[in-house]
């Protein structure tokens, strides 16, 4: 009779696994810091302008602003190389700008114009640019996690050395497909950085009210995926964490989770009564931990003259105003385009 296979010895509840080092804040040069400041300001002013255009009725449908969260995408994406890919949910304008998509192409998409990055048919939530390695823009909460895992698979399969940065929210972290993806990604050691943008709220409730384990960086434990919690209001901490995560993933050690503790200042979307938090709470974060003010202070401490910072502000306002003017004036898609690029029937 065949011998029964030996049962594997049980491991202790929390086995000693190799873990990434605790990240250190990135030591940015003055020029790099100015660049971070510029990028964060671009996102903020772009989003404020999008909010205005929405109010004027020039943008229709859904529109989710990234104001307050700028340090996360700027810190992380500044560490990427051109071969890496990015995917996120519907709060996507900032990530796209950082992928190098021109602000006027993003704004024209918001106003539904033919010159928009999705030819005016995607709108705020559904933008895409393979050329810029930006794979959406997704309205289905959590879907980008599975798709991002697929992008990781594609990097590994092609052997191109790329890593996928897959962003999702604290609310999305409770979706089932996230965990199916985690399992597969670790099993196949896929090059994916799962970025949980924990802005403390989903659509209408707080993370503590909706999550049994609200320390979201631990969510990979049962799949042996390590996680790191990061101050998402500090761009240097974000960049430092990106360096550590990229080193881990590029070394072939499989996926990693970064939980970015951040905050959104505006409503969930443009129609949000925001009954789940007080105005005082929002104001306190703005006053004490604003990510742009943080960098501005660092620059001032390094002796960057106030005039230089004002110059950056003017330069950014000009870019954003030009994008808005373009988005208002450029034509809508021709009616004949109604059914093109909507469904791929054949390759
Ligand atoms: C599968 C699915 N369920 C529900 C929704 C409705 N919905 C849109 S956004 C959202 C909350 C997501 O919150 P979070 O992941 O924290 O992202 P945030 O908006 O804070 O960036 C919900 C429930 C959806 N779009 N898709
Ligand atoms: Mg959230």
Coordinates of C-alpha atoms and ligand atoms in Angstrom, one line a residue:
X1 CA 0.0 0.0 0.0
X2 CA 1.3 3.5 -0.9
X3 CA 2.5 5.5 2.1
X4 CA 0.4 8.5 3.0
X5 CA 2.2 11.7 2.3
X6 CA 3.7 13.3 5.4
X7 CA 1.6 16.2 6.7
X8 CA 3.4 19.5 6.6
X9 CA 4.4 20.7 10.0
X10 CA 2.3 23.6 11.1
X11 CA 4.2 26.9 11.1
X12 CA 3.8 29.4 14.0
X13 CA 1.0 31.9 13.5
X14 CA 3.2 34.7 12.3
X15 CA 6.3 33.1 10.7
X16 CA 9.5 35.0 10.4
X17 CA 9.5 36.0 6.8
X18 CA 11.9 38.2 4.9
X19 CA 10.6 41.7 4.9
X20 CA 11.5 44.9 3.1
X21 CA 13.5 47.4 5.1
X22 CA 11.7 50.3 6.8
X23 CA 11.8 53.0 4.1
X24 CA 13.7 56.2 4.9
X25 CA 12.5 59.7 3.6
X26 CA 14.0 60.4 0.2
X27 CA 16.9 62.8 0.2
X28 CA 15.8 65.1 -2.6
X29 CA 18.1 67.7 -4.2
X30 CA 16.8 71.3 -4.3
X31 CA 15.9 70.8 -8.0
X32 CA 14.0 67.6 -7.3
X33 CA 12.1 69.3 -4.5
X34 CA 11.1 72.1 -6.8
X35 CA 10.0 69.6 -9.4
X36 CA 7.8 67.8 -6.7
X37 CA 6.4 71.2 -5.8
X38 CA 5.5 71.9 -9.4
X39 CA 3.9 68.6 -10.0
X40 CA 1.8 68.7 -6.9
X41 CA 0.7 72.3 -7.7
X42 CA -0.1 71.3 -11.2
X43 CA -2.5 68.6 -9.9
X44 CA -4.1 70.9 -7.4
X45 CA -4.7 73.8 -9.8
X46 CA -5.8 71.4 -12.5
X47 CA -8.4 69.8 -10.1
X48 CA -9.6 73.2 -8.9
X49 CA -10.2 74.2 -12.5
X50 CA -12.0 71.0 -13.3
X51 CA -14.2 71.7 -10.3
X52 CA -15.0 75.1 -11.7
X53 CA -15.7 73.8 -15.2
X54 CA -18.0 71.2 -13.6
X55 CA -19.9 74.0 -11.8
X56 CA -20.3 75.8 -15.1
X57 CA -21.8 72.7 -16.7
X58 CA -18.9 72.2 -19.1
X59 CA -18.1 68.8 -17.5
X60 CA -20.8 66.3 -17.2
X61 CA -21.2 62.9 -15.6
X62 CA -18.9 61.8 -12.7
X63 CA -15.9 63.7 -11.6
X64 CA -13.7 62.8 -8.6
X65 CA -11.0 65.2 -7.6
X66 CA -7.6 64.3 -6.2
X67 CA -7.1 67.4 -4.0
X68 CA -5.2 66.6 -0.8
X69 CA -3.7 63.4 -2.1
X70 CA -1.1 64.9 -4.5
X71 CA 2.0 63.8 -2.5
X72 CA 1.1 60.1 -3.0
X73 CA 1.2 60.0 -6.8
X74 CA 4.0 62.5 -7.2
X75 CA 6.3 60.7 -4.7
X76 CA 5.6 57.3 -6.1
X77 CA 5.6 58.0 -9.8
X78 CA 8.7 60.1 -9.6
X79 CA 10.5 56.9 -9.0
X80 CA 9.2 55.0 -12.0
X81 CA 11.1 54.3 -15.3
X82 CA 9.5 54.6 -18.8
X83 CA 8.9 50.8 -18.9
X84 CA 6.7 50.7 -15.8
X85 CA 2.9 50.9 -16.0
X86 CA 0.3 52.6 -14.0
X87 CA -3.4 51.8 -13.4
X88 CA -5.9 53.3 -11.0
X89 CA -9.6 53.9 -10.3
X90 CA -11.8 56.8 -11.2
X91 CA -9.9 59.4 -9.1
X92 CA -7.3 59.5 -11.9
X93 CA -6.5 62.9 -13.3
X94 CA -3.4 63.4 -11.2
X95 CA -1.9 60.0 -12.0
X96 CA -2.4 60.8 -15.7
X97 CA -0.7 64.1 -15.6
X98 CA 2.3 62.4 -14.0
X99 CA 2.4 59.8 -16.7
X100 CA 3.1 62.7 -19.1
X101 CA -0.3 63.0 -20.7
X102 CA -0.6 66.7 -21.6
X103 CA -3.0 68.7 -19.3
X104 CA -5.0 69.9 -22.3
X105 CA -5.7 66.4 -23.5
X106 CA -6.9 65.4 -20.0
X107 CA -9.1 68.6 -19.6
X108 CA -10.5 68.1 -23.2
X109 CA -11.5 64.6 -22.2
X110 CA -13.3 66.0 -19.1
X111 CA -15.3 68.4 -21.4
X112 CA -16.1 65.5 -23.8
X113 CA -14.1 66.9 -26.8
X114 CA -12.7 65.0 -29.8
X115 CA -9.2 66.1 -28.8
X116 CA -9.5 64.4 -25.4
X117 CA -7.2 61.5 -24.5
X118 CA -10.1 59.0 -25.0
X119 CA -11.5 61.0 -27.9
X120 CA -14.1 62.6 -25.7
X121 CA -16.0 59.3 -25.0
X122 CA -14.4 58.3 -21.7
X123 CA -14.8 61.3 -19.5
X124 CA -13.3 61.7 -16.1
X125 CA -13.4 58.0 -15.1
X126 CA -12.3 56.3 -18.4
X127 CA -9.1 57.7 -19.7
X128 CA -6.4 55.5 -21.2
X129 CA -3.1 56.0 -22.9
X130 CA -1.0 52.9 -23.9
X131 CA 1.6 55.3 -25.2
X132 CA 2.0 56.8 -21.8
X133 CA 1.8 53.4 -20.0
X134 CA -1.4 54.6 -18.3
X135 CA -4.0 51.8 -18.3
X136 CA -7.0 53.6 -16.9
X137 CA -9.2 55.1 -15.3
X138 CA -11.7 52.5 -14.1
X139 CA -15.2 53.0 -12.6
X140 CA -15.6 49.5 -11.2
X141 CA -14.3 49.7 -7.7
X142 CA -11.5 47.1 -7.3
X143 CA -11.3 46.1 -11.0
X144 CA -8.0 47.9 -11.5
X145 CA -6.4 45.6 -9.0
X146 CA -7.1 42.5 -11.1
X147 CA -6.2 44.3 -14.3
X148 CA -3.0 45.7 -12.7
X149 CA -2.1 42.1 -11.7
X150 CA -2.5 41.2 -15.3
X151 CA -0.2 44.1 -16.3
X152 CA 2.3 42.7 -13.8
X153 CA 2.0 39.3 -15.4
X154 CA 2.6 40.9 -18.8
X155 CA 5.8 42.6 -17.6
X156 CA 7.0 39.2 -16.3
X157 CA 6.0 37.3 -19.4
X158 CA 7.7 39.7 -21.7
X159 CA 10.7 40.0 -19.4
X160 CA 10.8 43.8 -19.9
X161 CA 11.8 44.5 -16.4
X162 CA 8.8 46.7 -15.8
X163 CA 6.7 47.0 -12.6
X164 CA 3.0 47.8 -12.4
X165 CA 1.8 50.4 -9.9
X166 CA -1.8 49.5 -9.2
X167 CA -3.6 52.1 -7.1
X168 CA -6.8 51.5 -5.2
X169 CA -8.7 53.0 -2.3
X170 CA -9.5 52.0 1.3
X171 CA -13.0 51.1 0.2
X172 CA -11.8 49.0 -2.7
X173 CA -9.6 47.2 -0.3
X174 CA -12.7 45.3 0.9
X175 CA -13.5 43.9 -2.6
X176 CA -13.2 40.2 -3.2
X177 CA -11.2 40.3 -6.4
X178 CA -8.4 42.2 -4.6
X179 CA -7.7 39.0 -2.7
X180 CA -7.9 36.7 -5.7
X181 CA -5.3 39.0 -7.3
X182 CA -3.1 39.0 -4.2
X183 CA -3.0 35.2 -4.2
X184 CA -2.0 34.9 -7.8
X185 CA 0.5 37.7 -7.7
X186 CA 2.4 36.3 -4.8
X187 CA 2.2 32.7 -6.2
X188 CA 3.7 33.8 -9.5
X189 CA 5.9 36.5 -7.9
X190 CA 4.5 39.2 -10.2
X191 CA 6.1 42.6 -10.3
X192 CA 3.2 44.6 -8.9
X193 CA 3.2 47.4 -6.3
X194 CA -0.3 47.5 -4.7
X195 CA -0.8 51.1 -3.6
X196 CA -3.7 51.5 -1.2
X197 CA -4.6 55.2 -1.2
X198 CA -6.2 55.3 2.3
X199 CA -7.8 58.7 2.2
X200 CA -9.9 57.6 5.3
X201 CA -13.2 57.5 3.4
X202 CA -14.9 55.5 0.7
X203 CA -18.1 56.9 -0.8
X204 CA -20.1 57.6 2.3
X205 CA -18.3 56.0 5.2
X206 CA -15.0 56.0 7.0
X207 CA -12.4 53.2 6.8
X208 CA -12.8 52.4 10.6
X209 CA -16.5 52.0 10.2
X210 CA -16.2 49.7 7.2
X211 CA -13.0 47.7 7.7
X212 CA -12.5 44.8 10.2
X213 CA -8.7 45.3 9.8
X214 CA -8.2 49.0 9.2
X215 CA -4.4 48.7 9.2
X216 CA -4.6 48.1 5.5
X217 CA -0.9 47.5 5.0
X218 CA -1.5 44.1 6.7
X219 CA -4.1 43.0 4.2
X220 CA -1.5 40.9 2.3
X221 CA -0.4 38.9 5.4
X222 CA -2.3 35.7 4.6
X223 CA -0.8 35.8 1.1
X224 CA 2.7 36.4 2.4
X225 CA 2.7 39.8 0.7
X226 CA 4.6 42.3 2.9
X227 CA 3.1 45.7 3.5
X228 CA 4.4 49.1 4.5
X229 CA 2.4 52.0 6.0
X230 CA 3.5 55.4 4.7
X231 CA 2.8 59.0 5.5
X232 CA 1.0 60.0 2.3
X233 CA 1.1 63.7 3.1
X234 CA 4.9 63.8 2.9
X235 CA 6.2 63.5 -0.6
X236 CA 9.7 62.5 0.6
X237 CA 8.3 59.6 2.6
X238 CA 6.2 58.6 -0.4
X239 CA 9.3 58.6 -2.7
X240 CA 11.4 56.8 0.0
X241 CA 8.7 54.1 0.1
X242 CA 8.6 53.8 -3.6
X243 CA 12.4 53.2 -3.7
X244 CA 12.1 50.4 -1.2
X245 CA 9.1 48.8 -2.9
X246 CA 10.6 49.0 -6.3
X247 CA 13.9 47.4 -5.0
X248 CA 11.8 44.5 -3.5
X249 CA 9.8 43.9 -6.7
X250 CA 12.6 44.3 -9.1
X251 CA 14.6 41.8 -7.2
X252 CA 12.0 39.2 -8.1
X253 CA 10.6 38.9 -4.6
X254 CA 7.0 39.3 -5.8
X255 CA 4.4 42.0 -5.0
X256 CA 4.3 44.4 -2.2
X257 CA 1.6 46.6 -0.6
X258 CA 2.1 50.3 0.2
X259 CA -0.6 51.8 2.4
X260 CA -0.5 55.5 1.9
X261 CA -2.2 57.4 4.7
X262 CA -3.7 60.4 3.0
X263 CA -6.9 62.6 3.0
X264 CA -9.2 63.9 0.4
X265 CA -10.4 67.5 0.9
X266 CA -13.3 67.5 -1.5
X267 CA -16.4 65.4 -1.5
X268 CA -16.2 61.9 -2.9
X269 CA -17.5 63.1 -6.3
X270 CA -19.0 66.4 -7.3
X271 CA -22.4 65.5 -5.7
X272 CA -21.6 64.5 -2.1
X273 CA -23.4 66.0 0.9
X274 CA -20.4 64.7 3.0
X275 CA -22.5 64.0 6.1
X276 CA -20.0 61.5 7.3
X277 CA -17.4 64.0 8.5
X278 CA -17.3 67.5 9.9
X279 CA -16.0 70.6 8.2
X280 CA -13.7 71.2 11.1
X281 CA -12.0 67.8 10.5
X282 CA -11.3 68.8 6.9
X283 CA -10.0 72.2 7.9
X284 CA -7.7 70.8 10.5
X285 CA -6.0 68.5 8.0
X286 CA -5.7 71.4 5.5
X287 CA -4.2 73.6 8.2
X288 CA -1.8 71.1 9.7
X289 CA -0.8 68.5 7.1
X290 CA -1.2 70.0 3.6
X291 CA 1.2 68.2 1.4
X292 CA 2.0 71.2 -0.8
X293 CA 2.5 73.6 2.1
X294 CA 4.9 70.9 3.5
X295 CA 7.1 71.1 0.5
X296 CA 6.8 74.9 0.2
X297 CA 8.1 75.1 3.8
X298 CA 11.0 72.8 3.0
X299 CA 11.9 75.0 0.0
X300 CA 11.7 78.1 2.0
X301 CA 14.0 76.6 4.7
X302 CA 16.5 75.7 1.9
X303 CA 16.6 79.4 1.0
X304 CA 14.5 79.3 -2.3
X305 CA 13.4 82.9 -2.7
X306 CA 9.6 83.6 -2.4
X307 CA 9.7 85.1 -6.0
X308 CA 10.8 81.7 -7.4
X309 CA 7.9 80.0 -5.7
X310 CA 5.5 82.7 -7.1
X311 CA 7.0 82.1 -10.5
X312 CA 6.2 78.4 -10.3
X313 CA 2.6 79.3 -9.3
X314 CA 2.3 81.6 -12.3
X315 CA 3.7 79.0 -14.7
X316 CA 1.3 76.4 -13.4
X317 CA -1.7 78.7 -13.6
X318 CA -0.8 79.5 -17.2
X319 CA -0.6 75.8 -18.1
X320 CA -4.0 75.1 -16.4
X321 CA -5.7 78.1 -17.9
X322 CA -4.5 77.2 -21.4
X323 CA -5.7 73.6 -20.9
X324 CA -9.2 74.9 -19.8
X325 CA -9.4 77.3 -22.8
X326 CA -8.5 74.5 -25.1
X327 CA -11.0 72.2 -23.5
X328 CA -13.8 74.7 -23.9
X329 CA -13.0 75.7 -27.5
X330 CA -11.9 72.4 -29.2
X331 CA -14.9 70.7 -31.0
X332 CA -17.0 67.8 -29.8
X333 CA -16.6 64.5 -31.6
X334 CA -18.4 64.2 -34.9
X335 CA -21.8 62.3 -34.6
X336 CA -20.3 59.7 -37.0
X337 CA -17.8 58.7 -34.2
X338 CA -20.6 57.5 -32.0
X339 CA -19.9 53.8 -32.6
X340 CA -16.2 53.9 -33.2
X341 CA -13.7 52.7 -30.6
X342 CA -16.5 51.5 -28.4
X343 CA -16.4 47.8 -29.1
X344 CA -13.4 45.8 -30.5
X345 CA -15.0 43.1 -32.6
X346 CA -11.9 41.7 -34.3
X347 CA -8.2 41.9 -33.8
Ligands
LIG1 C1 -18.0 47.3 -7.9 C2 -18.5 48.7 -7.5 N1 -19.2 48.8 -6.3 C3 -19.6 50.0 -5.9 C4 -19.3 51.1 -6.7 C5 -19.8 52.5 -6.2 N2 -18.7 53.2 -5.6 C6 -18.0 54.1 -6.4 S1 -16.7 54.8 -5.6 C7 -17.0 53.9 -4.2 C8 -16.2 54.1 -3.0 C9 -14.7 53.7 -3.1 O1 -13.9 54.2 -2.1 P1 -12.4 54.1 -2.1 O2 -11.9 52.8 -2.6 O3 -11.9 54.4 -0.7 O4 -11.8 55.2 -3.1 P2 -11.8 56.8 -3.0 O5 -13.1 57.2 -3.6 O6 -11.7 57.2 -1.6 O7 -10.7 57.2 -3.8 C10 -18.1 53.1 -4.4 C11 -18.7 52.2 -3.3 C12 -18.6 51.0 -7.9 N3 -18.3 52.0 -8.7 N4 -18.2 49.7 -8.2
LIG2 MG1 -11.1 56.2 0.0

